[in-house]
Amino acid sequence: MLCRFTKWPGSEHWRHDCVWLGTDEHGDWIGQRAGARSWRPGAAFDNPVPNVSLVPAGAPDWVGTLFPPGHPSGTAVYLDLMWDVAWSPDERGVLTGIDMDLDVVRTDARGTFLDDEDEFAEHSARWDYPEDVRAQVVARADALLVDVRIGTAPFDGATGAGWLERLRRLE
């Protein structure tokens, strides 16, 4: 399957080769095996370690990636604040969405923090994000920041570990 994300004005952003893992009370889970390809204009890499991503149930406004201990960058949680996240009605196995710049990140070195606030401010002005969209993205980022800090499921370690194990069994 494929994750195909854009930026607000519709410009191409990241694409990720993934595999379907399943659904639980948190939403739909997809995974990337070690070596799976991620690319965007001007950049590409093969993932150094496996990871799992959650597409939250309901009306998702973020997509979260959880990494196993030992990620080369020390990243454990990386949540992309998104807009219009949906499974494509026209293309089977394609997840689409608009990356809204803000990210909630947990790393070994820095703990949990909000990333790319400067990019969000710059793009909000350049591409004239509607005020209600800006407000919703910021409010959601603030709420997710708290959830990740206190380890609310699915950010508790155990939830992601279970899905990482399911991904490992597919290999």
JSON list of C-alpha atoms in Angstrom, two decimals:
[
{"chain": "A", "resi": 1, "resn": "MET", "atom": "CA", "xyz": [0.00, 0.00, 0.00]},
{"chain": "A", "resi": 2, "resn": "LEU", "atom": "CA", "xyz": [1.02, 3.62, -0.38]},
{"chain": "A", "resi": 3, "resn": "CYS", "atom": "CA", "xyz": [0.82, 6.72, 1.80]},
{"chain": "A", "resi": 4, "resn": "ARG", "atom": "CA", "xyz": [0.70, 9.79, -0.44]},
{"chain": "A", "resi": 5, "resn": "PHE", "atom": "CA", "xyz": [0.84, 13.12, 1.36]},
{"chain": "A", "resi": 6, "resn": "THR", "atom": "CA", "xyz": [0.82, 16.66, -0.01]},
{"chain": "A", "resi": 7, "resn": "LYS", "atom": "CA", "xyz": [1.37, 20.13, 1.40]},
{"chain": "A", "resi": 8, "resn": "TRP", "atom": "CA", "xyz": [-1.47, 22.66, 1.66]},
{"chain": "A", "resi": 9, "resn": "PRO", "atom": "CA", "xyz": [-1.44, 24.03, -1.88]},
{"chain": "A", "resi": 10, "resn": "GLY", "atom": "CA", "xyz": [-1.42, 20.50, -3.29]},
{"chain": "A", "resi": 11, "resn": "SER", "atom": "CA", "xyz": [2.31, 20.19, -3.89]},
{"chain": "A", "resi": 12, "resn": "GLU", "atom": "CA", "xyz": [3.74, 16.71, -3.60]},
{"chain": "A", "resi": 13, "resn": "HIS", "atom": "CA", "xyz": [5.25, 15.80, -0.24]},
{"chain": "A", "resi": 14, "resn": "TRP", "atom": "CA", "xyz": [6.19, 12.43, 1.30]},
{"chain": "A", "resi": 15, "resn": "ARG", "atom": "CA", "xyz": [5.24, 9.05, -0.12]},
{"chain": "A", "resi": 16, "resn": "HIS", "atom": "CA", "xyz": [5.80, 5.87, 1.85]},
{"chain": "A", "resi": 17, "resn": "ASP", "atom": "CA", "xyz": [5.65, 2.20, 0.84]},
{"chain": "A", "resi": 18, "resn": "CYS", "atom": "CA", "xyz": [3.73, 0.44, 3.62]},
{"chain": "A", "resi": 19, "resn": "VAL", "atom": "CA", "xyz": [1.90, -2.75, 4.54]},
{"chain": "A", "resi": 20, "resn": "TRP", "atom": "CA", "xyz": [-1.54, -3.08, 6.12]},
{"chain": "A", "resi": 21, "resn": "LEU", "atom": "CA", "xyz": [-1.47, -4.44, 9.68]},
{"chain": "A", "resi": 22, "resn": "GLY", "atom": "CA", "xyz": [-5.02, -4.16, 11.00]},
{"chain": "A", "resi": 23, "resn": "THR", "atom": "CA", "xyz": [-7.47, -2.12, 13.04]},
{"chain": "A", "resi": 24, "resn": "ASP", "atom": "CA", "xyz": [-8.05, -1.70, 16.77]},
{"chain": "A", "resi": 25, "resn": "GLU", "atom": "CA", "xyz": [-9.89, 0.75, 19.02]},
{"chain": "A", "resi": 26, "resn": "HIS", "atom": "CA", "xyz": [-7.38, 3.47, 18.12]},
{"chain": "A", "resi": 27, "resn": "GLY", "atom": "CA", "xyz": [-7.79, 3.19, 14.34]},
{"chain": "A", "resi": 28, "resn": "ASP", "atom": "CA", "xyz": [-6.04, 1.66, 11.35]},
{"chain": "A", "resi": 29, "resn": "TRP", "atom": "CA", "xyz": [-2.43, 0.49, 11.64]},
{"chain": "A", "resi": 30, "resn": "ILE", "atom": "CA", "xyz": [0.06, 0.30, 8.81]},
{"chain": "A", "resi": 31, "resn": "GLY", "atom": "CA", "xyz": [3.75, -0.56, 8.90]},
{"chain": "A", "resi": 32, "resn": "GLN", "atom": "CA", "xyz": [7.03, -0.10, 7.14]},
{"chain": "A", "resi": 33, "resn": "ARG", "atom": "CA", "xyz": [9.58, -2.87, 7.21]},
{"chain": "A", "resi": 34, "resn": "ALA", "atom": "CA", "xyz": [13.26, -2.01, 7.59]},
{"chain": "A", "resi": 35, "resn": "GLY", "atom": "CA", "xyz": [14.43, -1.01, 4.14]},
{"chain": "A", "resi": 36, "resn": "ALA", "atom": "CA", "xyz": [11.00, 0.24, 2.99]},
{"chain": "A", "resi": 37, "resn": "ARG", "atom": "CA", "xyz": [11.22, 3.28, 0.75]},
{"chain": "A", "resi": 38, "resn": "SER", "atom": "CA", "xyz": [10.11, 6.82, 1.66]},
{"chain": "A", "resi": 39, "resn": "TRP", "atom": "CA", "xyz": [10.53, 9.64, -0.84]},
{"chain": "A", "resi": 40, "resn": "ARG", "atom": "CA", "xyz": [9.56, 13.18, -1.74]},
{"chain": "A", "resi": 41, "resn": "PRO", "atom": "CA", "xyz": [10.80, 15.65, -4.34]},
{"chain": "A", "resi": 42, "resn": "GLY", "atom": "CA", "xyz": [14.52, 16.03, -3.74]},
{"chain": "A", "resi": 43, "resn": "ALA", "atom": "CA", "xyz": [14.87, 13.35, -1.05]},
{"chain": "A", "resi": 44, "resn": "ALA", "atom": "CA", "xyz": [14.54, 9.60, -0.61]},
{"chain": "A", "resi": 45, "resn": "PHE", "atom": "CA", "xyz": [15.65, 7.03, 1.92]},
{"chain": "A", "resi": 46, "resn": "ASP", "atom": "CA", "xyz": [15.22, 3.43, 2.93]},
{"chain": "A", "resi": 47, "resn": "ASN", "atom": "CA", "xyz": [13.96, 3.18, 6.50]},
{"chain": "A", "resi": 48, "resn": "PRO", "atom": "CA", "xyz": [16.73, 1.97, 8.81]},
{"chain": "A", "resi": 49, "resn": "VAL", "atom": "CA", "xyz": [14.33, 0.25, 11.21]},
{"chain": "A", "resi": 50, "resn": "PRO", "atom": "CA", "xyz": [10.73, -0.98, 11.04]},
{"chain": "A", "resi": 51, "resn": "ASN", "atom": "CA", "xyz": [7.99, 1.38, 12.18]},
{"chain": "A", "resi": 52, "resn": "VAL", "atom": "CA", "xyz": [4.23, 1.39, 12.57]},
{"chain": "A", "resi": 53, "resn": "SER", "atom": "CA", "xyz": [1.82, 4.22, 11.87]},
{"chain": "A", "resi": 54, "resn": "LEU", "atom": "CA", "xyz": [-1.64, 4.88, 13.22]},
{"chain": "A", "resi": 55, "resn": "VAL", "atom": "CA", "xyz": [-4.43, 6.49, 11.22]},
{"chain": "A", "resi": 56, "resn": "PRO", "atom": "CA", "xyz": [-6.83, 7.41, 14.04]},
{"chain": "A", "resi": 57, "resn": "ALA", "atom": "CA", "xyz": [-10.43, 6.24, 13.98]},
{"chain": "A", "resi": 58, "resn": "GLY", "atom": "CA", "xyz": [-13.15, 8.71, 13.11]},
{"chain": "A", "resi": 59, "resn": "ALA", "atom": "CA", "xyz": [-12.14, 11.91, 11.34]},
{"chain": "A", "resi": 60, "resn": "PRO", "atom": "CA", "xyz": [-8.35, 11.74, 11.56]},
{"chain": "A", "resi": 61, "resn": "ASP", "atom": "CA", "xyz": [-6.43, 15.00, 11.79]},
{"chain": "A", "resi": 62, "resn": "TRP", "atom": "CA", "xyz": [-3.02, 13.44, 12.37]},
{"chain": "A", "resi": 63, "resn": "VAL", "atom": "CA", "xyz": [-1.04, 10.36, 11.43]},
{"chain": "A", "resi": 64, "resn": "GLY", "atom": "CA", "xyz": [1.37, 9.00, 14.02]},
{"chain": "A", "resi": 65, "resn": "THR", "atom": "CA", "xyz": [4.48, 6.90, 13.55]},
{"chain": "A", "resi": 66, "resn": "LEU", "atom": "CA", "xyz": [5.90, 4.81, 16.40]},
{"chain": "A", "resi": 67, "resn": "PHE", "atom": "CA", "xyz": [9.44, 3.48, 16.31]},
{"chain": "A", "resi": 68, "resn": "PRO", "atom": "CA", "xyz": [11.11, 0.65, 18.22]},
{"chain": "A", "resi": 69, "resn": "PRO", "atom": "CA", "xyz": [13.83, 1.42, 20.76]},
{"chain": "A", "resi": 70, "resn": "GLY", "atom": "CA", "xyz": [17.15, 1.98, 19.06]},
{"chain": "A", "resi": 71, "resn": "HIS", "atom": "CA", "xyz": [16.07, 4.20, 16.18]},
{"chain": "A", "resi": 72, "resn": "PRO", "atom": "CA", "xyz": [19.27, 5.88, 14.91]},
{"chain": "A", "resi": 73, "resn": "SER", "atom": "CA", "xyz": [17.89, 9.37, 15.66]},
{"chain": "A", "resi": 74, "resn": "GLY", "atom": "CA", "xyz": [16.48, 8.35, 19.04]},
{"chain": "A", "resi": 75, "resn": "THR", "atom": "CA", "xyz": [12.94, 9.07, 17.82]},
{"chain": "A", "resi": 76, "resn": "ALA", "atom": "CA", "xyz": [10.19, 7.09, 19.56]},
{"chain": "A", "resi": 77, "resn": "VAL", "atom": "CA", "xyz": [7.03, 8.96, 18.45]},
{"chain": "A", "resi": 78, "resn": "TYR", "atom": "CA", "xyz": [6.48, 11.25, 15.45]},
{"chain": "A", "resi": 79, "resn": "LEU", "atom": "CA", "xyz": [2.99, 12.65, 14.89]},
{"chain": "A", "resi": 80, "resn": "ASP", "atom": "CA", "xyz": [2.24, 14.63, 11.75]},
{"chain": "A", "resi": 81, "resn": "LEU", "atom": "CA", "xyz": [-0.64, 17.06, 12.13]},
{"chain": "A", "resi": 82, "resn": "MET", "atom": "CA", "xyz": [-2.70, 16.58, 8.98]},
{"chain": "A", "resi": 83, "resn": "TRP", "atom": "CA", "xyz": [-5.79, 17.77, 7.16]},
{"chain": "A", "resi": 84, "resn": "ASP", "atom": "CA", "xyz": [-8.21, 15.77, 5.05]},
{"chain": "A", "resi": 85, "resn": "VAL", "atom": "CA", "xyz": [-6.72, 12.36, 5.89]},
{"chain": "A", "resi": 86, "resn": "ALA", "atom": "CA", "xyz": [-8.61, 9.63, 4.04]},
{"chain": "A", "resi": 87, "resn": "TRP", "atom": "CA", "xyz": [-8.35, 6.28, 2.35]},
{"chain": "A", "resi": 88, "resn": "SER", "atom": "CA", "xyz": [-8.60, 7.02, -1.37]},
{"chain": "A", "resi": 89, "resn": "PRO", "atom": "CA", "xyz": [-12.01, 6.06, -2.80]},
{"chain": "A", "resi": 90, "resn": "ASP", "atom": "CA", "xyz": [-10.43, 5.67, -6.24]},
{"chain": "A", "resi": 91, "resn": "GLU", "atom": "CA", "xyz": [-7.23, 3.78, -5.49]},
{"chain": "A", "resi": 92, "resn": "ARG", "atom": "CA", "xyz": [-7.27, 0.69, -3.29]},
{"chain": "A", "resi": 93, "resn": "GLY", "atom": "CA", "xyz": [-4.69, 0.77, -0.52]},
{"chain": "A", "resi": 94, "resn": "VAL", "atom": "CA", "xyz": [-3.77, 4.45, -0.85]},
{"chain": "A", "resi": 95, "resn": "LEU", "atom": "CA", "xyz": [-3.85, 6.81, 2.14]},
{"chain": "A", "resi": 96, "resn": "THR", "atom": "CA", "xyz": [-3.91, 10.52, 1.34]},
{"chain": "A", "resi": 97, "resn": "GLY", "atom": "CA", "xyz": [-3.69, 13.65, 3.44]},
{"chain": "A", "resi": 98, "resn": "ILE", "atom": "CA", "xyz": [-2.31, 17.17, 3.69]},
{"chain": "A", "resi": 99, "resn": "ASP", "atom": "CA", "xyz": [0.71, 17.65, 5.97]},
{"chain": "A", "resi": 100, "resn": "MET", "atom": "CA", "xyz": [0.06, 20.78, 8.06]},
{"chain": "A", "resi": 101, "resn": "ASP", "atom": "CA", "xyz": [3.70, 21.25, 9.12]},
{"chain": "A", "resi": 102, "resn": "LEU", "atom": "CA", "xyz": [3.31, 20.92, 12.91]},
{"chain": "A", "resi": 103, "resn": "ASP", "atom": "CA", "xyz": [4.64, 17.72, 14.46]},
{"chain": "A", "resi": 104, "resn": "VAL", "atom": "CA", "xyz": [4.56, 16.27, 17.97]},
{"chain": "A", "resi": 105, "resn": "VAL", "atom": "CA", "xyz": [7.79, 14.37, 18.56]},
{"chain": "A", "resi": 106, "resn": "ARG", "atom": "CA", "xyz": [9.29, 12.30, 21.39]},
{"chain": "A", "resi": 107, "resn": "THR", "atom": "CA", "xyz": [13.01, 11.56, 21.27]},
{"chain": "A", "resi": 108, "resn": "ASP", "atom": "CA", "xyz": [15.48, 10.11, 23.73]},
{"chain": "A", "resi": 109, "resn": "ALA", "atom": "CA", "xyz": [17.51, 13.32, 23.84]},
{"chain": "A", "resi": 110, "resn": "ARG", "atom": "CA", "xyz": [14.81, 16.02, 23.87]},
{"chain": "A", "resi": 111, "resn": "GLY", "atom": "CA", "xyz": [11.77, 14.36, 25.38]},
{"chain": "A", "resi": 112, "resn": "THR", "atom": "CA", "xyz": [8.39, 15.40, 23.96]},
{"chain": "A", "resi": 113, "resn": "PHE", "atom": "CA", "xyz": [8.12, 18.64, 22.01]},
{"chain": "A", "resi": 114, "resn": "LEU", "atom": "CA", "xyz": [6.23, 20.49, 19.31]},
{"chain": "A", "resi": 115, "resn": "ASP", "atom": "CA", "xyz": [8.32, 20.73, 16.14]},
{"chain": "A", "resi": 116, "resn": "ASP", "atom": "CA", "xyz": [8.22, 22.95, 13.06]},
{"chain": "A", "resi": 117, "resn": "GLU", "atom": "CA", "xyz": [6.24, 25.81, 14.61]},
{"chain": "A", "resi": 118, "resn": "ASP", "atom": "CA", "xyz": [8.27, 28.20, 12.45]},
{"chain": "A", "resi": 119, "resn": "GLU", "atom": "CA", "xyz": [7.35, 26.28, 9.29]},
{"chain": "A", "resi": 120, "resn": "PHE", "atom": "CA", "xyz": [3.68, 26.28, 10.32]},
{"chain": "A", "resi": 121, "resn": "ALA", "atom": "CA", "xyz": [3.72, 30.07, 10.85]},
{"chain": "A", "resi": 122, "resn": "GLU", "atom": "CA", "xyz": [5.52, 30.67, 7.54]},
{"chain": "A", "resi": 123, "resn": "HIS", "atom": "CA", "xyz": [3.24, 28.41, 5.51]},
{"chain": "A", "resi": 124, "resn": "SER", "atom": "CA", "xyz": [0.11, 29.72, 7.26]},
{"chain": "A", "resi": 125, "resn": "ALA", "atom": "CA", "xyz": [0.97, 33.19, 5.99]},
{"chain": "A", "resi": 126, "resn": "ARG", "atom": "CA", "xyz": [2.31, 32.16, 2.55]},
{"chain": "A", "resi": 127, "resn": "TRP", "atom": "CA", "xyz": [-0.58, 29.86, 1.67]},
{"chain": "A", "resi": 128, "resn": "ASP", "atom": "CA", "xyz": [-3.24, 31.69, 3.68]},
{"chain": "A", "resi": 129, "resn": "TYR", "atom": "CA", "xyz": [-4.44, 28.80, 5.80]},
{"chain": "A", "resi": 130, "resn": "PRO", "atom": "CA", "xyz": [-8.00, 29.58, 6.91]},
{"chain": "A", "resi": 131, "resn": "GLU", "atom": "CA", "xyz": [-8.16, 30.74, 10.53]},
{"chain": "A", "resi": 132, "resn": "ASP", "atom": "CA", "xyz": [-10.42, 27.85, 11.58]},
{"chain": "A", "resi": 133, "resn": "VAL", "atom": "CA", "xyz": [-7.93, 25.37, 10.08]},
{"chain": "A", "resi": 134, "resn": "ARG", "atom": "CA", "xyz": [-5.00, 27.02, 11.90]},
{"chain": "A", "resi": 135, "resn": "ALA", "atom": "CA", "xyz": [-6.90, 27.02, 15.18]},
{"chain": "A", "resi": 136, "resn": "GLN", "atom": "CA", "xyz": [-7.93, 23.37, 14.85]},
{"chain": "A", "resi": 137, "resn": "VAL", "atom": "CA", "xyz": [-4.39, 22.24, 13.98]},
{"chain": "A", "resi": 138, "resn": "VAL", "atom": "CA", "xyz": [-2.86, 24.13, 16.92]},
{"chain": "A", "resi": 139, "resn": "ALA", "atom": "CA", "xyz": [-5.50, 22.88, 19.38]},
{"chain": "A", "resi": 140, "resn": "ARG", "atom": "CA", "xyz": [-5.00, 19.29, 18.25]},
{"chain": "A", "resi": 141, "resn": "ALA", "atom": "CA", "xyz": [-1.21, 19.61, 18.47]},
{"chain": "A", "resi": 142, "resn": "ASP", "atom": "CA", "xyz": [-1.51, 20.93, 22.04]},
{"chain": "A", "resi": 143, "resn": "ALA", "atom": "CA", "xyz": [-3.77, 18.03, 23.05]},
{"chain": "A", "resi": 144, "resn": "LEU", "atom": "CA", "xyz": [-1.50, 15.44, 21.43]},
{"chain": "A", "resi": 145, "resn": "LEU", "atom": "CA", "xyz": [1.53, 16.97, 23.13]},
{"chain": "A", "resi": 146, "resn": "VAL", "atom": "CA", "xyz": [-0.09, 16.24, 26.51]},
{"chain": "A", "resi": 147, "resn": "ASP", "atom": "CA", "xyz": [-1.14, 12.70, 25.49]},
{"chain": "A", "resi": 148, "resn": "VAL", "atom": "CA", "xyz": [2.36, 11.81, 24.30]},
{"chain": "A", "resi": 149, "resn": "ARG", "atom": "CA", "xyz": [4.01, 13.33, 27.39]},
{"chain": "A", "resi": 150, "resn": "ILE", "atom": "CA", "xyz": [1.88, 11.34, 29.83]},
{"chain": "A", "resi": 151, "resn": "GLY", "atom": "CA", "xyz": [1.94, 8.16, 27.74]},
{"chain": "A", "resi": 152, "resn": "THR", "atom": "CA", "xyz": [-1.75, 7.83, 27.01]},
{"chain": "A", "resi": 153, "resn": "ALA", "atom": "CA", "xyz": [-2.45, 4.84, 24.75]},
{"chain": "A", "resi": 154, "resn": "PRO", "atom": "CA", "xyz": [-1.51, 4.47, 21.95]},
{"chain": "A", "resi": 155, "resn": "PHE", "atom": "CA", "xyz": [1.60, 6.42, 23.06]},
{"chain": "A", "resi": 156, "resn": "ASP", "atom": "CA", "xyz": [2.23, 4.14, 26.04]},
{"chain": "A", "resi": 157, "resn": "GLY", "atom": "CA", "xyz": [4.95, 2.03, 24.45]},
{"chain": "A", "resi": 158, "resn": "ALA", "atom": "CA", "xyz": [3.04, -1.24, 24.79]},
{"chain": "A", "resi": 159, "resn": "THR", "atom": "CA", "xyz": [0.50, -0.45, 22.07]},
{"chain": "A", "resi": 160, "resn": "GLY", "atom": "CA", "xyz": [3.13, 0.33, 19.47]},
{"chain": "A", "resi": 161, "resn": "ALA", "atom": "CA", "xyz": [5.25, -2.66, 20.56]},
{"chain": "A", "resi": 162, "resn": "GLY", "atom": "CA", "xyz": [2.33, -4.99, 19.87]},
{"chain": "A", "resi": 163, "resn": "TRP", "atom": "CA", "xyz": [1.89, -3.64, 16.35]},
{"chain": "A", "resi": 164, "resn": "LEU", "atom": "CA", "xyz": [5.65, -3.72, 15.73]},
{"chain": "A", "resi": 165, "resn": "GLU", "atom": "CA", "xyz": [5.58, -7.40, 16.70]},
{"chain": "A", "resi": 166, "resn": "ARG", "atom": "CA", "xyz": [2.75, -8.00, 14.22]},
{"chain": "A", "resi": 167, "resn": "LEU", "atom": "CA", "xyz": [4.86, -6.31, 11.53]},
{"chain": "A", "resi": 168, "resn": "ARG", "atom": "CA", "xyz": [7.87, -8.45, 12.47]},
{"chain": "A", "resi": 169, "resn": "ARG", "atom": "CA", "xyz": [5.79, -11.62, 12.07]},
{"chain": "A", "resi": 170, "resn": "LEU", "atom": "CA", "xyz": [4.95, -10.60, 8.48]},
{"chain": "A", "resi": 171, "resn": "GLU", "atom": "CA", "xyz": [8.62, -10.66, 7.49]}
]
